[in-house]
Amino acid sequence: MIKNYTNRSKSQLLEEIQRLHTELAAVNLMTEERTTALYISEERFSLAMRGANDGLWDWNLESDEVYYSPRWKSMLGYGENELDNDLNTWANLVHPDDKDRVLEKVQDYLVGQADSFEVEMRMHHKDGHEVYVLSRAFLVIRESDGKPIRLVGTHIDMTERKLAEIFDNKNAEILEMIAIGRSASDIYDAIALLYEARHPGMRCSMLELEHNKLLHGGAPSLPKAYCDAINGLENGPNVGSCGTSTYTGRRVLVENIETDPKWEKIKQYALPHGMRCCWSEPINASSGKVLGAFGMYYNHPALPNTAELHDLIAAARLAGIVMERDQTQKRIRILAYTDELTGLANRAAFSQHLAEITKTSARHNRRFGLLYIDLDDFKAVNDSLGHDAGDLLLKTIAKRLVNTCREIDFIARLGGDEFCILIEEIDADYAANVAKRCLDAIAQPIEMYSRKLTPTCSIGIAYYPDDGKDLSALLKAGDTSLYTAKENGKNQYAFYKAELTQQAEHRFHVEQNLRKAIEKQQLSLVYQPQIEVNTGEIFGFEALSRWHHPELGQVPPIDFIATAEKIGMIKPLTEWVLRTACSQLVAWKKEGFHSLRMAVNISPSLFLDKEFASLIKRIIEEVGIAPAELELEVTESIVQTDPRNLSIFQDLKDLGVLLAIDDFGTGYSSFASLKHLKVDCLKIDKYFVNDMLVDKQALTLISSMIEMGHKLGYGIIAEGVEKPEQLNILRSLGCEKVQGYLFSTPANTDTISKLLVPRQRKLDKMASGT
């Protein structure tokens, strides 16, 4: 309500003015007192924050201006004038992952959904590391309308407490990893990362000590090349920090790797990767035994401060828990999966390994073999000599099996006198070969309690997946085949499938008897005529070996020649064939059959024998034939197998013998390769001749081979000619020589002599002009 002053006297007006002036002065005094009080209050608050080492911030919510105290800025590494007084300063410094969460809490507090404001956040320090901050704040509200106008708060640096909390949590996680049985390598890496996070720039490693050798345990931040170089080094008094530490059992602190004599021999492994200092603490078991070493590295020369030294010792103790646990577990596994008597894997280990190899083989579509071994008449040994003798025999058998098999073959004792061998990545005969070696090894005599024993065993062979796809099925198949071997008379092996047993036995007998047959010259030769196409006359023969064994019957050449290669008898076999065939040629010449030549197949392996040319020369001279009367046939694979073949070819050509490429067209050689070899003849394989009447491509290939061979100066012989139509086509294509059943099968000398009689009569008539 406005007062009416119009009817007042002057004195009254003066009194009213004086009163208003007095009231205004009183109001001004109150305002000044309040302002002073507020200033004093804020000054006291600032001093309190400074005393508490906290940072002060004051956010004007209406203008977004923010006051940051000097302590707030220095907490993050900045000077007083380095940061702008606005909200963007905080937004740029807060961790991106924390920003939205903090602003949500601010909003909840501003709208009254939260009674107080307190939040933890990470902020970026000027030098790059993170500062953990606890922020608390309160609202300043305008009295007239109750609207929030300022948010005033503090920042408390809680980095040290937070890092300690994180360290404790990580340490607890590592202890949990140890308790639940995580792998040692995973735990070693976790320990290294734990201490590396505690000391920025540090790199850690753990080395295990085994038989005086340092083995890589864990070093997630060290270069692989360095870890590989150190792995396997033998420790000693001057083998770096860790090698010396494990050798002496004492802490080793190397300030400068480049100059310290303990690193002289291995510093070249560390320096290229920036490592300049290394501190090592021996890792000990509870018994005091040195298990390994914990190493800490920096990229600058230094000795540890108090905190670093404390952590070096603590880290080694923590790693010691892991190493001791790991070694204890290894001992437990050995006890759980090792046969106590023989030291071989036991049934549990066998079952586990079989499950693993089955999964791997199924995934990669591979086969593997199982040998089920049982000693023959083992009970008699126990009954007659006692169980101690039986145990000694089992240990001897176990050693013999280990010495017989490859390292990758898994050998187990299932119990009693039963053993199993798992053979990975086998070829067709490998399981049988292992079985034969086991039979031989086990059958060696043994002296026992003044008695001489000759133990034997029976072996059953089963294949995955052919005979079984799981443990039960495979063992059943192996046991069944073992029973078959026992029934067949013991001291032998048997496959689960009878036909495999027969095949393996046949190959074994071939191998067993072939050496004797070659040494005693029990093989024979047959000869197949080679014909001049234009005249139809015999101009030569190919000598072919045959083997008829009294028990095995007629053994195909493809079987015994391959076996001769395998057992290293191909050279004496070839020498016998050459000498016999050349002698037969001389015999025919004495009978009046002249102008003939003899062809003999030669193994490619002999073309790597430096003495081969000398052997040919000696046979020619001893038998008494002209070099040009002998033709050596070799498959075309020889063209590209080894460059040394060229010199052998040249030596043979210098002798004057003829050279022919046999089975031409079926291998991988080329005309470009043939130009380097001085051969005389190409023998077109019968595969093409067989198909030439029905397959235009085969005919085209034969035509091309004949044409190209002639252009390169080679003679041509076509093998496998059985029909007149084939002969006519070959004649029309310019093929000058042939051999095949159309003219004669391979025959003995008597039959060949009969074939040569009319030939010689015709030649005699031509010579006499009648």
Short mmCIF file of C-alpha atoms in Angstrom, two decimals, residues 60-309:
data_model
loop_
_atom_site.label_atom_id
_atom_site.label_comp_id
_atom_site.label_asym_id
_atom_site.label_seq_id
_atom_site.Cartn_x
_atom_site.Cartn_y
_atom_site.Cartn_z
CA ASN A 60 27.38 -21.92 -11.74
CA LEU A 61 24.39 -23.83 -13.07
CA GLU A 62 22.96 -20.79 -14.84
CA SER A 63 26.10 -19.80 -16.79
CA ASP A 64 28.00 -23.16 -16.81
CA GLU A 65 31.02 -21.31 -15.50
CA VAL A 66 33.06 -23.44 -13.12
CA TYR A 67 35.60 -22.33 -10.61
CA TYR A 68 38.44 -24.83 -10.11
CA SER A 69 40.69 -24.27 -7.13
CA PRO A 70 44.47 -24.38 -7.54
CA ARG A 71 44.55 -27.65 -5.59
CA TRP A 72 41.90 -29.12 -7.96
CA LYS A 73 44.15 -28.30 -10.91
CA SER A 74 47.43 -29.40 -9.33
CA MET A 75 45.82 -32.72 -8.40
CA LEU A 76 45.73 -33.41 -12.18
CA GLY A 77 49.18 -31.94 -12.85
CA TYR A 78 48.09 -28.51 -14.14
CA GLY A 79 49.07 -24.99 -13.14
CA GLU A 80 46.56 -22.39 -11.99
CA ASN A 81 46.23 -20.69 -15.39
CA GLU A 82 46.35 -23.80 -17.59
CA LEU A 83 42.65 -24.73 -17.51
CA ASP A 84 39.57 -22.80 -18.58
CA ASN A 85 36.84 -22.08 -16.04
CA ASP A 86 34.02 -23.92 -17.77
CA LEU A 87 32.35 -27.33 -17.73
CA ASN A 88 34.23 -28.51 -20.84
CA THR A 89 37.43 -28.62 -18.80
CA TRP A 90 35.97 -31.34 -16.59
CA ALA A 91 34.32 -33.08 -19.56
CA ASN A 92 37.68 -33.32 -21.37
CA LEU A 93 39.54 -34.66 -18.36
CA VAL A 94 37.08 -37.24 -17.04
CA HIS A 95 37.47 -40.83 -18.28
CA PRO A 96 35.06 -41.42 -21.22
CA ASP A 97 33.70 -44.56 -19.58
CA ASP A 98 32.79 -42.62 -16.41
CA LYS A 99 31.44 -39.38 -17.91
CA ASP A 100 27.79 -40.34 -18.55
CA ARG A 101 27.49 -42.14 -15.22
CA VAL A 102 28.67 -39.05 -13.30
CA LEU A 103 26.33 -36.69 -15.20
CA GLU A 104 23.40 -39.01 -14.46
CA LYS A 105 24.15 -38.80 -10.74
CA VAL A 106 24.38 -34.98 -11.02
CA GLN A 107 20.98 -34.87 -12.69
CA ASP A 108 19.40 -37.13 -10.08
CA TYR A 109 20.70 -34.84 -7.34
CA LEU A 110 19.54 -31.67 -9.08
CA VAL A 111 15.95 -32.88 -9.55
CA GLY A 112 15.72 -34.28 -6.06
CA GLN A 113 15.82 -38.00 -6.91
CA ALA A 114 18.96 -38.31 -4.74
CA ASP A 115 19.44 -36.76 -1.30
CA SER A 116 23.19 -36.32 -1.70
CA PHE A 117 25.90 -36.32 -4.33
CA GLU A 118 28.94 -38.58 -4.02
CA VAL A 119 30.61 -40.38 -6.91
CA GLU A 120 33.93 -42.03 -7.84
CA MET A 121 35.49 -41.33 -11.22
CA ARG A 122 38.73 -41.56 -13.13
CA MET A 123 40.39 -38.43 -14.51
CA HIS A 124 43.35 -37.97 -16.82
CA HIS A 125 46.52 -36.59 -15.31
CA LYS A 126 48.58 -34.26 -17.46
CA ASP A 127 51.42 -36.82 -17.69
CA GLY A 128 49.06 -39.52 -19.01
CA HIS A 129 48.22 -41.71 -16.03
CA GLU A 130 44.80 -41.95 -14.39
CA VAL A 131 43.80 -40.33 -11.12
CA TYR A 132 41.00 -41.90 -9.07
CA VAL A 133 38.82 -39.15 -7.62
CA LEU A 134 36.04 -39.09 -5.01
CA SER A 135 33.70 -36.16 -5.73
CA ARG A 136 31.22 -34.80 -3.15
CA ALA A 137 28.95 -31.74 -3.65
CA PHE A 138 26.02 -29.72 -2.23
CA LEU A 139 23.51 -27.38 -3.85
CA VAL A 140 23.25 -23.62 -3.29
CA ILE A 141 19.57 -22.63 -3.68
CA ARG A 142 18.20 -19.13 -4.28
CA GLU A 143 16.03 -18.08 -1.34
CA SER A 144 13.50 -16.10 -3.39
CA ASP A 145 12.32 -18.95 -5.65
CA GLY A 146 14.12 -22.07 -4.35
CA LYS A 147 15.90 -22.62 -7.69
CA PRO A 148 19.36 -24.35 -7.65
CA ILE A 149 21.94 -21.86 -8.84
CA ARG A 150 25.27 -23.42 -7.84
CA LEU A 151 26.74 -26.84 -7.25
CA VAL A 152 29.77 -26.63 -4.99
CA GLY A 153 31.95 -29.63 -4.28
CA THR A 154 35.29 -31.20 -3.57
CA HIS A 155 37.64 -33.68 -5.25
CA ILE A 156 39.62 -36.08 -3.11
CA ASP A 157 42.57 -37.94 -4.68
CA MET A 158 41.98 -41.59 -3.76
CA THR A 159 44.36 -43.07 -6.35
CA GLU A 160 46.67 -44.71 -3.85
CA ARG A 161 43.81 -46.33 -1.93
CA LYS A 162 42.06 -47.35 -5.16
CA LEU A 163 45.19 -48.90 -6.68
CA ALA A 164 45.77 -50.79 -3.45
CA GLU A 165 42.19 -52.01 -3.60
CA ILE A 166 42.60 -53.08 -7.25
CA PHE A 167 45.89 -54.77 -6.40
CA ASP A 168 44.27 -56.67 -3.53
CA ASN A 169 41.38 -57.75 -5.76
CA LYS A 170 43.75 -58.93 -8.51
CA ASN A 171 45.86 -60.70 -5.93
CA ALA A 172 42.72 -62.44 -4.64
CA GLU A 173 41.82 -63.44 -8.19
CA ILE A 174 45.26 -64.99 -8.66
CA LEU A 175 44.88 -66.94 -5.41
CA GLU A 176 41.51 -68.14 -6.69
CA MET A 177 43.14 -69.20 -9.98
CA ILE A 178 45.64 -71.22 -7.97
CA ALA A 179 42.88 -72.77 -5.85
CA ILE A 180 40.68 -73.85 -8.77
CA GLY A 181 43.60 -75.32 -10.69
CA ARG A 182 44.10 -72.92 -13.59
CA SER A 183 47.18 -73.62 -15.72
CA ALA A 184 50.50 -72.37 -14.39
CA SER A 185 51.22 -70.37 -17.57
CA ASP A 186 47.93 -68.43 -17.18
CA ILE A 187 48.72 -67.65 -13.55
CA TYR A 188 52.29 -66.61 -14.33
CA ASP A 189 50.98 -64.11 -16.89
CA ALA A 190 48.44 -62.78 -14.38
CA ILE A 191 51.17 -62.27 -11.75
CA ALA A 192 53.39 -60.44 -14.25
CA LEU A 193 50.57 -58.14 -15.33
CA LEU A 194 49.64 -57.47 -11.69
CA TYR A 195 53.05 -56.02 -10.84
CA GLU A 196 53.51 -54.33 -14.21
CA ALA A 197 50.30 -52.36 -13.57
CA ARG A 198 51.65 -51.37 -10.16
CA HIS A 199 54.88 -50.01 -11.67
CA PRO A 200 54.34 -48.44 -15.13
CA GLY A 201 57.14 -49.29 -17.54
CA MET A 202 58.14 -52.46 -15.71
CA ARG A 203 58.19 -55.84 -17.50
CA CYS A 204 58.18 -59.10 -15.54
CA SER A 205 59.08 -62.71 -16.22
CA MET A 206 59.04 -66.07 -14.46
CA LEU A 207 61.49 -68.83 -15.28
CA GLU A 208 61.18 -72.40 -14.03
CA LEU A 209 64.29 -74.40 -13.15
CA GLU A 210 64.37 -77.99 -14.42
CA HIS A 211 67.55 -80.05 -14.31
CA ASN A 212 69.64 -76.84 -14.11
CA LYS A 213 67.94 -75.42 -17.19
CA LEU A 214 65.86 -72.25 -17.31
CA LEU A 215 62.46 -72.85 -18.87
CA HIS A 216 60.03 -70.11 -19.93
CA GLY A 217 57.13 -69.84 -17.50
CA GLY A 218 55.41 -66.55 -18.22
CA ALA A 219 56.36 -63.11 -19.53
CA PRO A 220 53.37 -61.52 -21.32
CA SER A 221 55.12 -58.20 -21.98
CA LEU A 222 58.54 -59.46 -23.03
CA PRO A 223 59.33 -60.13 -26.72
CA LYS A 224 58.92 -63.72 -27.85
CA ALA A 225 62.37 -63.66 -29.44
CA TYR A 226 63.94 -62.89 -26.06
CA CYS A 227 61.89 -65.57 -24.26
CA ASP A 228 62.84 -68.16 -26.90
CA ALA A 229 66.52 -67.26 -26.59
CA ILE A 230 66.54 -67.63 -22.80
CA ASN A 231 64.41 -70.77 -22.74
CA GLY A 232 66.64 -73.82 -22.28
CA LEU A 233 69.76 -71.97 -21.06
CA GLU A 234 71.69 -73.73 -18.33
CA ASN A 235 71.96 -71.66 -15.17
CA GLY A 236 75.30 -70.65 -13.69
CA PRO A 237 77.18 -67.97 -11.76
CA ASN A 238 77.19 -65.56 -14.74
CA VAL A 239 74.04 -66.34 -16.72
CA GLY A 240 72.17 -63.06 -16.44
CA SER A 241 70.17 -62.15 -13.36
CA CYS A 242 67.78 -65.11 -13.26
CA GLY A 243 70.39 -67.72 -14.20
CA THR A 244 72.69 -66.46 -11.48
CA SER A 245 69.85 -66.17 -8.97
CA THR A 246 68.69 -69.77 -9.48
CA TYR A 247 72.30 -70.96 -9.31
CA THR A 248 73.19 -69.14 -6.09
CA GLY A 249 69.75 -69.13 -4.47
CA ARG A 250 70.16 -65.39 -3.76
CA ARG A 251 68.68 -62.14 -4.98
CA VAL A 252 70.55 -60.58 -7.92
CA LEU A 253 70.11 -56.86 -8.69
CA VAL A 254 71.68 -55.75 -11.97
CA GLU A 255 71.56 -51.99 -12.47
CA ASN A 256 72.90 -51.97 -16.03
CA ILE A 257 72.67 -55.03 -18.28
CA GLU A 258 75.05 -53.52 -20.81
CA THR A 259 77.98 -53.26 -18.38
CA ASP A 260 77.34 -55.94 -15.75
CA PRO A 261 79.65 -59.01 -16.20
CA LYS A 262 76.83 -61.38 -15.23
CA TRP A 263 75.10 -60.45 -18.50
CA GLU A 264 78.20 -60.50 -20.71
CA LYS A 265 77.33 -63.81 -22.43
CA ILE A 266 73.62 -63.16 -22.98
CA LYS A 267 73.17 -59.39 -23.12
CA GLN A 268 72.79 -59.60 -26.89
CA TYR A 269 69.38 -61.18 -26.29
CA ALA A 270 68.15 -58.33 -24.06
CA LEU A 271 69.63 -55.09 -25.36
CA PRO A 272 67.92 -55.10 -28.80
CA HIS A 273 64.58 -55.15 -27.00
CA GLY A 274 65.31 -52.13 -24.79
CA MET A 275 65.96 -53.98 -21.55
CA ARG A 276 68.60 -52.16 -19.50
CA CYS A 277 68.22 -53.41 -15.92
CA CYS A 278 67.05 -56.68 -14.38
CA TRP A 279 66.38 -57.62 -10.78
CA SER A 280 65.86 -61.27 -9.94
CA GLU A 281 64.55 -63.04 -6.86
CA PRO A 282 64.85 -66.82 -6.50
CA ILE A 283 61.52 -68.65 -6.32
CA ASN A 284 61.68 -71.19 -3.51
CA ALA A 285 59.50 -74.10 -2.45
CA SER A 286 58.35 -74.37 1.15
CA SER A 287 61.27 -76.75 1.68
CA GLY A 288 63.71 -74.08 0.50
CA LYS A 289 64.47 -75.77 -2.82
CA VAL A 290 64.99 -73.31 -5.68
CA LEU A 291 62.20 -73.78 -8.22
CA GLY A 292 62.90 -70.83 -10.50
CA ALA A 293 63.31 -67.05 -10.56
CA PHE A 294 61.14 -63.93 -10.82
CA GLY A 295 62.63 -61.13 -12.92
CA MET A 296 61.75 -57.44 -13.20
CA TYR A 297 63.01 -55.34 -16.13
CA TYR A 298 63.05 -51.63 -16.98
CA ASN A 299 64.15 -49.91 -20.17
CA HIS A 300 66.58 -47.73 -18.22
CA PRO A 301 69.43 -48.51 -15.80
CA ALA A 302 68.12 -48.57 -12.22
CA LEU A 303 68.14 -50.28 -8.86
CA PRO A 304 64.84 -50.95 -7.07
CA ASN A 305 63.38 -48.48 -4.60
CA THR A 306 61.76 -49.70 -1.39
CA ALA A 307 58.36 -50.35 -2.99
CA GLU A 308 59.84 -52.15 -5.98
CA LEU A 309 62.07 -54.33 -3.83
#
